[in-house]
Short mmCIF file of C-alpha atoms in Angstrom, two decimals:
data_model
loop_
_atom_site.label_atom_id
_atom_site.label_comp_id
_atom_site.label_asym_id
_atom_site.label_seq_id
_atom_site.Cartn_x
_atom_site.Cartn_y
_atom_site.Cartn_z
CA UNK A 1 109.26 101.14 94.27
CA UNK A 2 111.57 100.07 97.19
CA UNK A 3 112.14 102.17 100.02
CA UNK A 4 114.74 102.02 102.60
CA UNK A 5 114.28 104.68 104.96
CA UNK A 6 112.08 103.92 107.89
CA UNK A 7 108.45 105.61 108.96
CA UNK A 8 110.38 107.76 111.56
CA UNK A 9 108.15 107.44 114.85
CA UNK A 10 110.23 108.06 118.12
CA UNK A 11 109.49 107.10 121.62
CA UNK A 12 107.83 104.04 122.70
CA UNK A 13 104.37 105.32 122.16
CA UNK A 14 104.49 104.45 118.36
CA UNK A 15 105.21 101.57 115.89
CA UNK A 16 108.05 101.59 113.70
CA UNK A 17 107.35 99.69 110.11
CA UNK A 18 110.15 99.92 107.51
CA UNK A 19 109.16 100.96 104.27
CA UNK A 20 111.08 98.12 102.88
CA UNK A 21 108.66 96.26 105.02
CA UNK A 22 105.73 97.96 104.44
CA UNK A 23 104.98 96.64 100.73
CA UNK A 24 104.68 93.00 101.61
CA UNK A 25 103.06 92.67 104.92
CA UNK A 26 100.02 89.88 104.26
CA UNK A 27 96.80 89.48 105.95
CA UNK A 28 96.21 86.03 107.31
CA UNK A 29 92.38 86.76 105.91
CA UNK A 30 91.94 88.80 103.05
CA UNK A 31 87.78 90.13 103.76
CA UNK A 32 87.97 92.47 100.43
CA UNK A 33 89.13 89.20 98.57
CA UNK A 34 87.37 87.94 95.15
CA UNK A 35 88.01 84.89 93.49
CA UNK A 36 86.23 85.92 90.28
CA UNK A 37 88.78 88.74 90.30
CA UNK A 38 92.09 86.95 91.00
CA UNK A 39 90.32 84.81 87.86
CA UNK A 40 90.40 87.66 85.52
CA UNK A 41 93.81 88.95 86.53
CA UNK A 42 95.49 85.77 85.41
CA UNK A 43 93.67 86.12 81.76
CA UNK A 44 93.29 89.31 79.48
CA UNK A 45 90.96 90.90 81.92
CA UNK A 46 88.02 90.19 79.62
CA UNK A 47 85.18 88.26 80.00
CA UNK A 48 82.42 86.62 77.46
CA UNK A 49 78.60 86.35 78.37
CA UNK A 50 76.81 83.84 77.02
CA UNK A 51 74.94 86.77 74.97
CA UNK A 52 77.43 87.61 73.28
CA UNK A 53 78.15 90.78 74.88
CA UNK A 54 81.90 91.57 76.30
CA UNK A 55 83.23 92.83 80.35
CA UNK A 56 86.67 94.52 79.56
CA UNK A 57 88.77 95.47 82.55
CA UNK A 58 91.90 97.65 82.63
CA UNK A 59 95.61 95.69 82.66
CA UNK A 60 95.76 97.53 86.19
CA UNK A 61 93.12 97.98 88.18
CA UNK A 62 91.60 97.81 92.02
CA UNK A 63 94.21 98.13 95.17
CA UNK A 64 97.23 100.26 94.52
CA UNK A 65 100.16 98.63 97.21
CA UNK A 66 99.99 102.12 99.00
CA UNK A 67 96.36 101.29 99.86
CA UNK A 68 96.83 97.61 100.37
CA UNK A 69 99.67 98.43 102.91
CA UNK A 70 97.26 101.10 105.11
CA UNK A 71 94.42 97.88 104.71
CA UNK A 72 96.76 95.09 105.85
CA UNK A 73 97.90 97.38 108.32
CA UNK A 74 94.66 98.14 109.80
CA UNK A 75 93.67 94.63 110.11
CA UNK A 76 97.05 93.75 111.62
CA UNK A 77 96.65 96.07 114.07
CA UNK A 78 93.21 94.72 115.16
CA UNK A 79 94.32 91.62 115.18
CA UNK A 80 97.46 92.39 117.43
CA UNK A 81 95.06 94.58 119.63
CA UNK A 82 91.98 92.53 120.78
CA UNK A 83 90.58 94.14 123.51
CA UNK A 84 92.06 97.34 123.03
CA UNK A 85 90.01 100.86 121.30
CA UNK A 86 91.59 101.54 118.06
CA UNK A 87 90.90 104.74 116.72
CA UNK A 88 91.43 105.78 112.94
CA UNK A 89 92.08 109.17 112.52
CA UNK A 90 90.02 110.35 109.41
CA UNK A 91 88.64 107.86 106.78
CA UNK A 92 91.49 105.33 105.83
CA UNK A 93 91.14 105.70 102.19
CA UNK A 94 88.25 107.32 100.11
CA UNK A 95 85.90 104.03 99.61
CA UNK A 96 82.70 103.18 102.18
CA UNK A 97 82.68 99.65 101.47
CA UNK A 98 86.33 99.54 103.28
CA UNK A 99 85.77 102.01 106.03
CA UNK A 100 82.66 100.18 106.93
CA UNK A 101 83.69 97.26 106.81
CA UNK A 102 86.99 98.13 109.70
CA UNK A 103 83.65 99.96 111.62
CA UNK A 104 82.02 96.67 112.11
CA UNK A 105 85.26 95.43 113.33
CA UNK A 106 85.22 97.96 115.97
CA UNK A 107 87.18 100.34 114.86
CA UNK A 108 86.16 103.92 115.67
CA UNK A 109 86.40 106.62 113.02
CA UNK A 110 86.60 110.23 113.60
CA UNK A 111 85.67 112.29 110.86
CA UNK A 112 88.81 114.69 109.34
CA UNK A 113 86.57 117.69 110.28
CA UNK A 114 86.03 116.54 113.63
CA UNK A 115 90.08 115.26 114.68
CA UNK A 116 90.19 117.68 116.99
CA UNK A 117 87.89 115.66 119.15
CA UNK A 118 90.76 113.30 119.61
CA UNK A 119 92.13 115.02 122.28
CA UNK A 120 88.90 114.93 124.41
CA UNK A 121 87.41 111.96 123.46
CA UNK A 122 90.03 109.37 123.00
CA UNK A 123 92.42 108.02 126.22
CA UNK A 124 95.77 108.59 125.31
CA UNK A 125 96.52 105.13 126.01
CA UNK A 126 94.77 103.77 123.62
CA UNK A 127 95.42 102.52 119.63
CA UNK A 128 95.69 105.49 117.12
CA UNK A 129 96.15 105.20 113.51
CA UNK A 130 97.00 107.29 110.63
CA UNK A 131 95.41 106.63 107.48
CA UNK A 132 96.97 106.50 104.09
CA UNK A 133 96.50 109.78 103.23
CA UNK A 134 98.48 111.11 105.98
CA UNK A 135 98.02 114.17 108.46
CA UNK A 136 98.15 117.77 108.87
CA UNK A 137 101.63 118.18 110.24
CA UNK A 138 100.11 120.55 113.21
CA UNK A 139 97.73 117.66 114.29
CA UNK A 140 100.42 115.37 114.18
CA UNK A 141 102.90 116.90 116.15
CA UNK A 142 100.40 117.40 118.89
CA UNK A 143 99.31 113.83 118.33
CA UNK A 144 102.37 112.54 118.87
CA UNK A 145 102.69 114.74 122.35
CA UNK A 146 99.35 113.31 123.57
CA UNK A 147 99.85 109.48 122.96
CA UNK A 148 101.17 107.64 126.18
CA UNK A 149 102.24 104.68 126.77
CA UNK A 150 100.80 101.72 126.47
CA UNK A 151 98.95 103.89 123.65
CA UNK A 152 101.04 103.97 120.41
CA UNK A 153 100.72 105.28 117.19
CA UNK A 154 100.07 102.95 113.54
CA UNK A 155 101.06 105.44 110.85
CA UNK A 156 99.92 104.13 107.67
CA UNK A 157 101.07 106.85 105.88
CA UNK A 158 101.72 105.75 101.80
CA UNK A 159 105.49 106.27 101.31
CA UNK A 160 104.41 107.90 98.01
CA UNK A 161 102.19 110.95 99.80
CA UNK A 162 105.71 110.88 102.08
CA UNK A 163 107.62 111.84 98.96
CA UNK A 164 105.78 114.81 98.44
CA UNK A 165 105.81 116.07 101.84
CA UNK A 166 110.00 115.59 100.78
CA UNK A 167 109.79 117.44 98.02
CA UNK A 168 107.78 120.10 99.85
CA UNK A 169 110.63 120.21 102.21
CA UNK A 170 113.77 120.36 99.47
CA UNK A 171 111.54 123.27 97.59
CA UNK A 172 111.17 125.28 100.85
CA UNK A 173 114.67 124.63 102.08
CA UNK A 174 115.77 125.88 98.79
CA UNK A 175 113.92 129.15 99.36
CA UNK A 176 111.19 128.17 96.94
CA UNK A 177 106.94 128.75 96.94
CA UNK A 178 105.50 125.66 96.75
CA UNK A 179 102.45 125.53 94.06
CA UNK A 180 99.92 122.23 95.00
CA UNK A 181 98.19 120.85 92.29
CA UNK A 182 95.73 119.32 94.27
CA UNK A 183 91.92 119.03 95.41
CA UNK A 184 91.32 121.77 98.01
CA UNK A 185 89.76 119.63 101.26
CA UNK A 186 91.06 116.45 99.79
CA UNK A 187 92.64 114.84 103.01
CA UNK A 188 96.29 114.46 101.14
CA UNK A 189 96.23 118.15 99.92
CA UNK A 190 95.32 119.38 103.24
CA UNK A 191 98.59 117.37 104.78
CA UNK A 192 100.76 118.93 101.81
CA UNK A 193 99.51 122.41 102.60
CA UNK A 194 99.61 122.21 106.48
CA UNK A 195 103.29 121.41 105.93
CA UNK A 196 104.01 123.57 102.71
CA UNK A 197 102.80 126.69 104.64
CA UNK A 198 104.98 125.76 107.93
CA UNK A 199 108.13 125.37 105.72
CA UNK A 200 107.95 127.48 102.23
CA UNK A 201 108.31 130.93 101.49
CA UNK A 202 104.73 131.08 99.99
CA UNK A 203 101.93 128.19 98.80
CA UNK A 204 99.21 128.33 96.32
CA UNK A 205 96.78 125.32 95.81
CA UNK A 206 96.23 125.10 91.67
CA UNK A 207 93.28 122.65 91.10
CA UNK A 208 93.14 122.63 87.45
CA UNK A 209 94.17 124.07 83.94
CA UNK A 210 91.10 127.02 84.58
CA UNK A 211 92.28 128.30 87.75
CA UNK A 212 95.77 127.95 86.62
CA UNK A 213 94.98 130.29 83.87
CA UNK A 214 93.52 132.61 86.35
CA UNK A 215 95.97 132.34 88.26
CA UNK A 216 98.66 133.08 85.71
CA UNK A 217 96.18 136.25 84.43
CA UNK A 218 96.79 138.26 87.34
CA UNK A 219 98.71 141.32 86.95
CA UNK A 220 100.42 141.06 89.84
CA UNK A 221 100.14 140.13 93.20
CA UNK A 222 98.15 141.99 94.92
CA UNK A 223 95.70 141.31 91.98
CA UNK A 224 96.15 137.92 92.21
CA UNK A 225 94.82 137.96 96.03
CA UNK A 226 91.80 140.28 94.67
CA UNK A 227 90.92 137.55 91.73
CA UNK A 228 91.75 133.88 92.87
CA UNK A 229 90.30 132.23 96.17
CA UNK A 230 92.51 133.46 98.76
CA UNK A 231 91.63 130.20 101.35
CA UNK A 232 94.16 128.90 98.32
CA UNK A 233 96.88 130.88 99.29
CA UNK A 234 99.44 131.37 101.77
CA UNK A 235 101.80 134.37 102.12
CA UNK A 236 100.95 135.31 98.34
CA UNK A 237 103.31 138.52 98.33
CA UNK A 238 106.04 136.05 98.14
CA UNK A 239 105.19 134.72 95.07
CA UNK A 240 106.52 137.64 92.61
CA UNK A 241 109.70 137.32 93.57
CA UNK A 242 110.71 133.55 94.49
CA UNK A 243 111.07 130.42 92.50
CA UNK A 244 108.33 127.77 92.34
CA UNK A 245 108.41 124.33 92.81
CA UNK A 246 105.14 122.69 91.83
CA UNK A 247 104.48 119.45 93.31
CA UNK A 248 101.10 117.21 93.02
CA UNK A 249 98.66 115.22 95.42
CA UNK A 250 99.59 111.95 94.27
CA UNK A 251 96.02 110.90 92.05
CA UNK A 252 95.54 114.02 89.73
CA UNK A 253 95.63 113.47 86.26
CA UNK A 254 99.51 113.89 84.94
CA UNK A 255 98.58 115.67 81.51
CA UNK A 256 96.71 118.09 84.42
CA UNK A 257 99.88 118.76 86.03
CA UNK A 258 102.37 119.02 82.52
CA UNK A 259 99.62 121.67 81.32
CA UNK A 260 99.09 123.64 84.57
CA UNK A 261 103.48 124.06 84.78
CA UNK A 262 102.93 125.09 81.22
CA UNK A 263 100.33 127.70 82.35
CA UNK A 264 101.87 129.49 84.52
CA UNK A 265 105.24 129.52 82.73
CA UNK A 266 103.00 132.46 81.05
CA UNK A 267 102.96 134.52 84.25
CA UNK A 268 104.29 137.70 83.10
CA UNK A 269 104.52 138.58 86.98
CA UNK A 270 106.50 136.09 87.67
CA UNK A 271 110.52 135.76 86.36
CA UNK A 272 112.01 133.74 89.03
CA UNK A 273 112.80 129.90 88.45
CA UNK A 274 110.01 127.20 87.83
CA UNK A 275 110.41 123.66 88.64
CA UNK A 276 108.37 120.74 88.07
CA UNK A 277 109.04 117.45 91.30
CA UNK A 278 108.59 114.28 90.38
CA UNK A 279 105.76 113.67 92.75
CA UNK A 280 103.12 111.92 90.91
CA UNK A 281 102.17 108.14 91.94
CA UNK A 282 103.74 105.02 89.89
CA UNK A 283 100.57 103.60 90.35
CA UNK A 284 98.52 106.16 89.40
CA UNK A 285 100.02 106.63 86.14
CA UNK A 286 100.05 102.99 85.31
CA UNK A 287 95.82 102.71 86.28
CA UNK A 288 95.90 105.92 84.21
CA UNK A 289 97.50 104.58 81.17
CA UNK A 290 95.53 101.46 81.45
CA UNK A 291 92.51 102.76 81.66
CA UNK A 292 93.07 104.98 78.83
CA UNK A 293 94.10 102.09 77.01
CA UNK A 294 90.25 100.12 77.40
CA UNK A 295 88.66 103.53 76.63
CA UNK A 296 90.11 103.13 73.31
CA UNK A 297 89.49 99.75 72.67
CA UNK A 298 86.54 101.22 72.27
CA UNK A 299 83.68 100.29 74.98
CA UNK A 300 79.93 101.53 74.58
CA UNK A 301 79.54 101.98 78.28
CA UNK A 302 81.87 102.32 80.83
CA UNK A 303 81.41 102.03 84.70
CA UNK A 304 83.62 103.41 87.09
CA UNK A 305 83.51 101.99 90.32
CA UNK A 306 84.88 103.76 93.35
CA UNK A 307 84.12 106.30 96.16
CA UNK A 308 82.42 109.36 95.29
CA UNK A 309 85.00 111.52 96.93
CA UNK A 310 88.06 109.50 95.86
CA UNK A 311 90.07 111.75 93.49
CA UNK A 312 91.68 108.77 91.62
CA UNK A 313 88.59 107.20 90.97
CA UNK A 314 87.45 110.80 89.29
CA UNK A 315 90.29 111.24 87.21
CA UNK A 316 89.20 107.50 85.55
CA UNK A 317 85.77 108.88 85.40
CA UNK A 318 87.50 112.12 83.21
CA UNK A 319 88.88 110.08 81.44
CA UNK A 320 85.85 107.87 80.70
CA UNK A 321 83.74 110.19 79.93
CA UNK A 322 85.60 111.19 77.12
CA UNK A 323 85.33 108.21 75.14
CA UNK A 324 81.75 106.70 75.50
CA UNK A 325 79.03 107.15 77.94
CA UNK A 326 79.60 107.01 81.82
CA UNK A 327 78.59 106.06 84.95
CA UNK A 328 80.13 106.62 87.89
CA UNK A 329 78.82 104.10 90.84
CA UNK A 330 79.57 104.07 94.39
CA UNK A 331 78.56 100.44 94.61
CA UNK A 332 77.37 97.86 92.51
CA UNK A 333 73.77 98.52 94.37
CA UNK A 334 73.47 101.57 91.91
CA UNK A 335 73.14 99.01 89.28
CA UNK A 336 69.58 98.03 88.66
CA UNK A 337 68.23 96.32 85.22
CA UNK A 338 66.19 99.52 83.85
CA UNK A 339 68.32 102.11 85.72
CA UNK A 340 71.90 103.07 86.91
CA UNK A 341 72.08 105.66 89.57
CA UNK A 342 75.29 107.51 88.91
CA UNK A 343 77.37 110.64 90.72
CA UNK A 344 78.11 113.10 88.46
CA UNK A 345 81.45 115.15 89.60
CA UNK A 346 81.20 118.19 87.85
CA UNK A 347 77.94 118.38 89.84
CA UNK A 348 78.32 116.62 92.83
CA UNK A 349 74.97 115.26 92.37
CA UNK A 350 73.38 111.71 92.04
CA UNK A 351 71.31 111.36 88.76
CA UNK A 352 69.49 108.29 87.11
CA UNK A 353 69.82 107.31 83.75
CA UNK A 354 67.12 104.79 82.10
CA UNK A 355 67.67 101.97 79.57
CA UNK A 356 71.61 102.19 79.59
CA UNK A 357 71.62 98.53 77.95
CA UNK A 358 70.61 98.76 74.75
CA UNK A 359 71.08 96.30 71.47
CA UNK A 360 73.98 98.22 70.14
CA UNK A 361 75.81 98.27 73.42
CA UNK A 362 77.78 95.00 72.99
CA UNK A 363 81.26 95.79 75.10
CA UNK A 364 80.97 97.12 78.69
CA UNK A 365 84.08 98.26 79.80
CA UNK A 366 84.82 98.51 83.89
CA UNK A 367 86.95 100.71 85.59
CA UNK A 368 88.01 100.65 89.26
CA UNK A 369 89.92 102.89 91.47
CA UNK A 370 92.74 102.44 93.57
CA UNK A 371 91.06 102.64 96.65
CA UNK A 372 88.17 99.62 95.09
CA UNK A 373 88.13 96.62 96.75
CA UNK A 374 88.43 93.14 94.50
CA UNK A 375 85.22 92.36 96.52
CA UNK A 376 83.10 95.14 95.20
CA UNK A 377 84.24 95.12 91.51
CA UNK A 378 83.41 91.60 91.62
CA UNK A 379 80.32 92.00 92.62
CA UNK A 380 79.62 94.93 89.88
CA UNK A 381 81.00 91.76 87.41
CA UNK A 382 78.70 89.83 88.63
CA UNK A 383 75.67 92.16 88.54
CA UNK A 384 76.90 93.21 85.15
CA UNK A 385 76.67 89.67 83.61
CA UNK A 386 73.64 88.75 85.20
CA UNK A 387 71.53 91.44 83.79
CA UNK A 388 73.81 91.99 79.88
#
């Protein structure tokens, strides 16, 4: 995707990057870099052990460009700043290996529950920077008010998170309720929302097909604030009577999205207009339909490799799971000979799972999220190969 329209950022206390820009600014030193990686990507993404077993990877896999513009950003601004406090405001993207890695660089990281403290522990002068994910539009504006020169603003912002906030805007402009399908406390839903429920008539967050169910169940209103979570709602009396425009955090699964629009096409309380934007990522679709792809190949095991609280990295893990058994690791480190230490989402708790290479398990199939650096996967290959 090519964009034209700039980042808009006004006043000299921020930095101005065209989008047409964005997708091919280069770092002079690539630290998430693997040779073994770049390897693979120029053959079938498979790779032979001497015992005969198989490593499959995805056709797509690792960095999506959204996330390797906010990285090469980051380190350009570092670079450009020597000397100078740069503060990143929530994690960049949803993997520890990358967030550390900008810590030991000096960069200082305040927690998205904690932003607030910006405004009393950060000079105003200084280096700010918005991650990819975006942020809540109040935060923002008052960000933007704080900031004084020689301080400026980075916004890192993926252009594809910006065309939902767009989409947000033509719904609500339009009179329309604006229905997220999205992770409630993901830090892209909570940017949607903050500006959905400035702009639109009404919002409702929609996590999955269950709740959407529930949510279509209601008999009305006022019943639907009595049965479904009402932190998930915003002005829900509006929702009866205006048209709905569903858009999506950019990672959720697209079958997800296609059956939750189908779901509440069922609302019998609900006769105005429904409307489906074109909001999901390119490149979460093509990982998607690549990794669906390997899980049919078929694999015995599959790893997915990403950060616990990344959403795309779940969705592989769904998706997975549903085709042989697997194991979700943070990093490569949860890899032993005997064991695997694995997160399970449904859960949201660690387990450990014995003897996971057994005789009959002869192809090993790897998945990576967007926000996975080339560096860790190829050190997961690595581990993989040494111990199969």
């Amino acid at each position: 995707m090519t964009c034209s329209s700039p980042v808009t950022m006004t006043g000299p206390k921020t930095m101005t990057f065209p989008q047409t820009m964005i997708w091919t600014t280069m770092m002079t030193h690539d630290p998430f870099h693997d040779k073994d990686i770049s390897t693979l990507r120029t053959t079938d993404s498979a790779l032979t052990l001497p015992s005969g077993r198989s490593i499959v990877l995805p056709k797509t896999f690792g960095f999506c460009r959204g996330v390797r513009n906010a990285v090469n950003l980051l380190h350009q601004t570092i670079l450009e700043n020597e000397g100078r406090q740069i503060w990143l405001l929530g994690a960049m993207i949803h993997n520890p290996a990358v967030n550390e890695q900008f810590a030991q660089r000096g960069v200082r990281i305040i927690a998205e529950s904690d932003l607030e403290t910006a405004f009393d522990t950060a000079p105003a002068d200084d280096v700010f920077v918005v991650p990819a994910f975006g942020l809540p539009f109040d935060f923002e504006r008052r960000l933007r008010a704080f900031v004084m020169p020689p301080g400026k603003i980075v916004d890192t912002t993926c252009p594809f998170v910006r065309r939902v906030w767009q989409a947000v805007s033509q719904a609500a402009a339009a009179g329309a309720a604006v229905i997220i399908h999205g992770q409630p406390g993901h830090q892209e839903t909570t940017a949607i929302w903050s500006r959905a429920a400035a702009e639109a008539a009404a919002v409702a967050i929609i996590p999955n097909p269950d709740l959407a169910r529930q949510f279509a169940a209601a008999a009305g209103t006022n019943d639907l604030y009595a049965s479904y979570p009402a932190e998930l709602l915003f002005n829900h009396k509006r929702l009866a009577d205006t048209a709905w425009t569903v858009v999506n955090q950019t990672t959720m699964l697209g079958t997800d999205t296609t059956a939750i629009a189908d779901i509440l096409r069922t609302a019998a309380w609900h006769q105005a207009p429904l409307q489906i934007a074109d909001t999901l990522c390119v490149a979460t679709q093509s990982r998607q339909g690549a990794a669906k792809a390997l899980c049919k190949r078929p694999c015995d095991v599959i790893f997915v490799l990403g950060g616990t609280n990344s959403s795309n990295t779940t969705q592989l893990y769904r998706l997975a799971a549903e085709h042989a058994d697997a194991f979700f690791l943070q990093s490569p480190d949860d890899l032993q000979a005997s064991m695997v230490r694995h997160f399970n989402p449904a859960t949201a708790t660690w387990e450990e799972t014995k003897d996971w290479l057994t005789s009959s398990c002869q192809t090993i199939g790897v998945l990576a999220g967007a926000s996975c650096p080339d560096s860790e996967l190829g050190n997961l290959i690595r581990k993989i190969a040494s111990l199969a």
